[in-house]
Short mmCIF file of C-alpha atoms in Angstrom, two decimals:
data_model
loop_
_atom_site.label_atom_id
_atom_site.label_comp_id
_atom_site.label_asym_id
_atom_site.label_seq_id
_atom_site.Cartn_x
_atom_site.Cartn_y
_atom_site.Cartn_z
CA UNK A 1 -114.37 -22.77 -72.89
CA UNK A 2 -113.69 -26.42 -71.60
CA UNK A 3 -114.66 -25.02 -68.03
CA UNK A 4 -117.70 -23.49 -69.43
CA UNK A 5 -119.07 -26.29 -70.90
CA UNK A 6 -118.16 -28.78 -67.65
CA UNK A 7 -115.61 -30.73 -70.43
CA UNK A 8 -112.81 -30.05 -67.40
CA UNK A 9 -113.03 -29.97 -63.63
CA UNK A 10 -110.45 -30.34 -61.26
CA UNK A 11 -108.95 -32.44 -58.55
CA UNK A 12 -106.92 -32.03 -55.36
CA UNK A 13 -104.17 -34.12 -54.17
CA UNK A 14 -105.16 -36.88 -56.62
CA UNK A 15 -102.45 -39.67 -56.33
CA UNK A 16 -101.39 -40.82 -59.69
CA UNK A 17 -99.41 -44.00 -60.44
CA UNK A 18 -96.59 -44.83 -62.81
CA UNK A 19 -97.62 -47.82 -64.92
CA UNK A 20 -94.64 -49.05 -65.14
CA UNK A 21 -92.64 -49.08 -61.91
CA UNK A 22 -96.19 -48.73 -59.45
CA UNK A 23 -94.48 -45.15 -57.97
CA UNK A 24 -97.45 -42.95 -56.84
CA UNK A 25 -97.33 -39.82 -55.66
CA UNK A 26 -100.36 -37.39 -54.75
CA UNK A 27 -100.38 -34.15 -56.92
CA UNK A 28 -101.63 -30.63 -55.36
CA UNK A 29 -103.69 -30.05 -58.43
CA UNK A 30 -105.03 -31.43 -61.64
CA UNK A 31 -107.17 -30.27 -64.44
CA UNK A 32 -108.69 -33.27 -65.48
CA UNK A 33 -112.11 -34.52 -67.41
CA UNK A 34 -115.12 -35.80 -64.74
CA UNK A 35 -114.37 -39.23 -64.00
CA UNK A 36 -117.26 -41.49 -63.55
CA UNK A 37 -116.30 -42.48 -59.66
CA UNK A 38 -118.62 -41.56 -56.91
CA UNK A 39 -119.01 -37.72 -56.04
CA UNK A 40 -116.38 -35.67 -54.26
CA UNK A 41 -116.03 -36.13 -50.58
CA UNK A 42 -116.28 -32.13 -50.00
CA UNK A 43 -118.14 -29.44 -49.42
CA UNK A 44 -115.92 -27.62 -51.54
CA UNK A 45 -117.33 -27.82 -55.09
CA UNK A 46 -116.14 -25.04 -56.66
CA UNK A 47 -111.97 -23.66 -57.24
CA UNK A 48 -113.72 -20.04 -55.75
CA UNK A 49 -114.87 -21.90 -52.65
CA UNK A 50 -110.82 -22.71 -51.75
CA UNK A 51 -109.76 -19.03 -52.19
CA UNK A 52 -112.00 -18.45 -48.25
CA UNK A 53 -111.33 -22.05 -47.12
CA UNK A 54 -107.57 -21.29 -47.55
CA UNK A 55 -107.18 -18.54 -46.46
CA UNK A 56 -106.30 -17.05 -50.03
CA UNK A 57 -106.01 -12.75 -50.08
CA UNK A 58 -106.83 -11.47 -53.26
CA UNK A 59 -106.85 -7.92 -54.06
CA UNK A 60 -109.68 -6.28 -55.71
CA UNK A 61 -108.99 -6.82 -59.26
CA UNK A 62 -107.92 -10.50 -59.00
CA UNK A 63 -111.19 -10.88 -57.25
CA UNK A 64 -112.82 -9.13 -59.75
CA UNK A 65 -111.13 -11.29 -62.46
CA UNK A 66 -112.11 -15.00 -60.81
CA UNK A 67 -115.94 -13.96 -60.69
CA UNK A 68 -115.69 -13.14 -64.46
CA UNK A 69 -114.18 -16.66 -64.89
CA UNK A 70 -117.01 -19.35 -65.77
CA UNK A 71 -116.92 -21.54 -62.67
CA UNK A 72 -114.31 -24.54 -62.11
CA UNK A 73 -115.98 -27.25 -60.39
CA UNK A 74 -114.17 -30.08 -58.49
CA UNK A 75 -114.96 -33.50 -60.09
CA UNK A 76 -114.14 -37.24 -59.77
CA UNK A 77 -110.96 -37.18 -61.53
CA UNK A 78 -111.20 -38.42 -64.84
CA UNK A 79 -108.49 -38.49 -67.72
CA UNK A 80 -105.43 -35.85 -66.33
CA UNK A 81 -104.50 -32.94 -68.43
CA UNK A 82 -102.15 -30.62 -66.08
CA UNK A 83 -101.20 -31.98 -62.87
CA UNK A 84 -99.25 -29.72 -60.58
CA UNK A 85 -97.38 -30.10 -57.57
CA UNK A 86 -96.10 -26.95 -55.66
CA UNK A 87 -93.23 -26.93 -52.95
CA UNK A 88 -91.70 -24.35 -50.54
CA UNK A 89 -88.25 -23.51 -49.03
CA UNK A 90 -88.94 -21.31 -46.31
CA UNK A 91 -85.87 -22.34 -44.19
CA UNK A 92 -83.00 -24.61 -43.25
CA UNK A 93 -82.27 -24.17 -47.57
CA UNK A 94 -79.53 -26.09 -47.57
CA UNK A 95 -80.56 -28.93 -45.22
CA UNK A 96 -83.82 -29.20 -47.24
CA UNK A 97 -82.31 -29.19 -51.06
CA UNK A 98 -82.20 -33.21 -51.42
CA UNK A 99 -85.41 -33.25 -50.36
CA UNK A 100 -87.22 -30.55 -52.56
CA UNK A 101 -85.17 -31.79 -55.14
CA UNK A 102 -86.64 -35.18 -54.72
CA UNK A 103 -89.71 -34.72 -54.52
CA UNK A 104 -90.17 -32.50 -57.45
CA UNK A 105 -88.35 -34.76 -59.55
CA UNK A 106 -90.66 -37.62 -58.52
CA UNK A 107 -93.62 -36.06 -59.55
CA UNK A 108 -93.06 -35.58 -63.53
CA UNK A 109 -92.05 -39.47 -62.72
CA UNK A 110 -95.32 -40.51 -61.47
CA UNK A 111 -97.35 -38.15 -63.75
CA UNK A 112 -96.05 -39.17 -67.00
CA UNK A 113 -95.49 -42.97 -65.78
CA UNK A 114 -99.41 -42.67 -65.38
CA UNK A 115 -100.22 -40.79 -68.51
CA UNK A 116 -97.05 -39.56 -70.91
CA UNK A 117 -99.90 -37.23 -72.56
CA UNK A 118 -100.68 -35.35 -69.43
CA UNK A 119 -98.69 -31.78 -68.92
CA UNK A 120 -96.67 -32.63 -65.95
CA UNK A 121 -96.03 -28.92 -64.39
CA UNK A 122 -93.64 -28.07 -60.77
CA UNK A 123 -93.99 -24.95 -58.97
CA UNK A 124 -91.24 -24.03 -56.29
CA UNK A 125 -91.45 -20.80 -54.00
CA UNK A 126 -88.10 -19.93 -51.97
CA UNK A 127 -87.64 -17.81 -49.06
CA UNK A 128 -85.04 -15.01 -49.18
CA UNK A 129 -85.40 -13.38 -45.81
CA UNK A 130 -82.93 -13.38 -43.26
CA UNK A 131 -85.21 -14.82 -40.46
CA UNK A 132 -87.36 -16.95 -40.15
CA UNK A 133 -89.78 -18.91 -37.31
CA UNK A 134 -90.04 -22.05 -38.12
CA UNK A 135 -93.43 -24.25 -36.57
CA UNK A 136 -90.87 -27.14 -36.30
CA UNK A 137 -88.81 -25.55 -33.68
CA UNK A 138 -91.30 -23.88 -32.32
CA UNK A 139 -93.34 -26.03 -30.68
CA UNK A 140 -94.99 -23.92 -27.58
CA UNK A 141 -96.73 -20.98 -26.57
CA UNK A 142 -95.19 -18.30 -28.34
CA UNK A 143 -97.36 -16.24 -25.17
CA UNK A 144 -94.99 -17.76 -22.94
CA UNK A 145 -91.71 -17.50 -24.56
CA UNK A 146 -89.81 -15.65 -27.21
CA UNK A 147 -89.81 -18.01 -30.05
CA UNK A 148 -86.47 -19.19 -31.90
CA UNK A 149 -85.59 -17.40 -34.79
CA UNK A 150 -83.83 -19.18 -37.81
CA UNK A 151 -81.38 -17.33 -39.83
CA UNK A 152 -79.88 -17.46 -43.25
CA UNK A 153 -77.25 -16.89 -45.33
CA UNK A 154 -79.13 -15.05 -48.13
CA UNK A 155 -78.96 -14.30 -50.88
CA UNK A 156 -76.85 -17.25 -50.83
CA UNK A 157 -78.91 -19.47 -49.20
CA UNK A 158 -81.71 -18.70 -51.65
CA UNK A 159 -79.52 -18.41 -54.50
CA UNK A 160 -78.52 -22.48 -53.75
CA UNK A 161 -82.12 -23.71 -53.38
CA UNK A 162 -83.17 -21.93 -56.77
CA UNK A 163 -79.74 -23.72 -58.77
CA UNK A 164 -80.89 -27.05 -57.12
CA UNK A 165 -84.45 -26.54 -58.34
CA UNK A 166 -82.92 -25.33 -61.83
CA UNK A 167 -81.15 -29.08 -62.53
CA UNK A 168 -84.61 -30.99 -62.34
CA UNK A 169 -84.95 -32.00 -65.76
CA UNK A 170 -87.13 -30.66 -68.45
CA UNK A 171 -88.52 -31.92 -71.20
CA UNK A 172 -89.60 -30.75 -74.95
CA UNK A 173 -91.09 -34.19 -76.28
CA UNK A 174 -92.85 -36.80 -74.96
CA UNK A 175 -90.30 -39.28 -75.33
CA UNK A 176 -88.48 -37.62 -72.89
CA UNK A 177 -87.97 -37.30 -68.86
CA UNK A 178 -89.14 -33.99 -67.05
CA UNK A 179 -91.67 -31.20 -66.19
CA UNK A 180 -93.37 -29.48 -68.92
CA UNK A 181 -93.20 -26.88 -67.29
CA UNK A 182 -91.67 -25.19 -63.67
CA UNK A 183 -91.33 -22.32 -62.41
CA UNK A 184 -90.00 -20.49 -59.62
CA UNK A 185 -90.90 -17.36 -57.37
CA UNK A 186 -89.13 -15.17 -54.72
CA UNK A 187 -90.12 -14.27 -51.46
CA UNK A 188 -89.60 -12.14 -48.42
CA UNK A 189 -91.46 -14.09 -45.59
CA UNK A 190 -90.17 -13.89 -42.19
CA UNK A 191 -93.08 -16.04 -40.45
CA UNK A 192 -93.82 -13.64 -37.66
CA UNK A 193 -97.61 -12.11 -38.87
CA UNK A 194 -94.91 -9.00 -40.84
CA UNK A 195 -96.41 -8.85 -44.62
CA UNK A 196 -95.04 -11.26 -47.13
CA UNK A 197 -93.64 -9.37 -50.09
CA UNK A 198 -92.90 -10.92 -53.74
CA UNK A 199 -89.65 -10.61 -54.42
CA UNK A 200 -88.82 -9.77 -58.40
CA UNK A 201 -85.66 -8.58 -58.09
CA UNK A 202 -82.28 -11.18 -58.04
CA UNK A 203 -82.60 -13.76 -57.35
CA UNK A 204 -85.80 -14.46 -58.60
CA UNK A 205 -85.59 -15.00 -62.14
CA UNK A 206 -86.31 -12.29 -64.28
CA UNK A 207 -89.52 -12.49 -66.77
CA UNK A 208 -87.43 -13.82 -69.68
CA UNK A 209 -86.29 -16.87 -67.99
CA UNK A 210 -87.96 -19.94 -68.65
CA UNK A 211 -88.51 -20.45 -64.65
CA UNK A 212 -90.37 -17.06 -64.12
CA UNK A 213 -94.04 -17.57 -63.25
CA UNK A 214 -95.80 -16.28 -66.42
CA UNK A 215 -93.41 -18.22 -68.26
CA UNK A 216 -94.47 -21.20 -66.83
CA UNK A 217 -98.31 -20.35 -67.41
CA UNK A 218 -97.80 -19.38 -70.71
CA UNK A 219 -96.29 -22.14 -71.67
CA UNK A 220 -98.92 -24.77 -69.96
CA UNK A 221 -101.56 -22.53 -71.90
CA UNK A 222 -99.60 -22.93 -75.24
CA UNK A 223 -99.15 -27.17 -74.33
CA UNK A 224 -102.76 -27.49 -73.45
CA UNK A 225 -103.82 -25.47 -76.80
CA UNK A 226 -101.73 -28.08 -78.61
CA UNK A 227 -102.58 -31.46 -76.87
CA UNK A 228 -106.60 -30.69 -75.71
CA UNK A 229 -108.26 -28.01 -78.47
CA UNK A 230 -110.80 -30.96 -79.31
CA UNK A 231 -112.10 -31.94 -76.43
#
């Protein structure tokens, strides 16, 4: 109804600043209030005009659902209600764990530093396949030469990138440190044009965990009810 009525738009990689310590940190994606800055610098006004700009498949019925969905314009960001930030671990797991680690926990940093109201909410997405062709080591005409493969130890590999992800903190109360919300999904995704398949079964958490992805949208939904219903 907020959407409907132009109350919320939303932003892409908006950078947000803690108040206190001046950390900033540009979030994917915010839901947010129109800001009175000057217009977007896009020809993307609309979130249905990213789903062909990226590249985004839907299948019928999900494309079917967004066109019943009043339509979600991108604004000057205003006053932040969910800001998101999304990362992958598609290979090297291990090598890359300090990193993702760091820069998820940064962001719940930098969007509650900014605005402790705001529902600060991490997505993570890790790879489980064996393979892998990574663009980093890949750096030539795949025409020209057989490209080098990556592999991994999985499930362990995977299983150690979702732990790591699992001891970014949380929080249930404003007073404290963490996401609002996070979640986690599973994939098979070997990088070589093969189909990318969701992965539900172990070790992608199962739908009663707290990290599974309707989990985490449910409970966004539930924390925006709560904090926004009078906007």
């Amino acid at each position: 109804s907020h959407v409907a009525r132009g109350a919320v738009g939303f932003g892409i990689n908006h950078e947000m600043r803690d108040f206190k310590t001046g950390r900033k940190k540009d979030l994917d994606l915010v839901l947010c209030t129109p800001g009175s800055a000057a217009s977007v610098k896009s020809s993307k006004a609309t979130f249905a005009e990213l789903i062909n700009a990226y590249g985004i498949v839907l299948t019928g019925r999900e494309a079917d659902q967004l066109r019943d969905y009043p339509t979600l314009q991108r604004v000057p960001v205003g006053s932040v209600h969910v800001a998101l930030e999304a990362k992958a671990c598609m290979t090297a797991h291990i090598k890359a764990l300090p990193r993702l680690h760091d820069e998820l926990n940064s962001s719940h940093l930098a969007i509650h530093g900014a605005s402790g109201f705001s529902i600060a909410a991490g997505f993570a997405m890790v790879n489980v396949a064996d393979e892998f062709i990574s663009s980093d080591q890949n750096k030539f005409n795949l025409r020209t030469r057989p490209p080098r493969v990556s592999r991994h130890k999985q499930p362990n590999d995977c299983i150690r990138a979702i732990e790591k992800i699992r001891e970014i903190p949380r929080r249930t109360r404003t007073s404290e440190e963490g996401f609002d919300a996070l979640g986690i999904v599973v994939v098979e995704c070997r990088n070589d044009k093969s189909p990318v398949e969701l992965v539900e079964a172990p070790p992608a958490p199962r739908p009663n965990d707290i990290f599974h992805y309707e989990s985490m949208i449910r409970r966004i939904v539930h924390l925006y009810e709560n904090k926004f219903s009078n906007i």
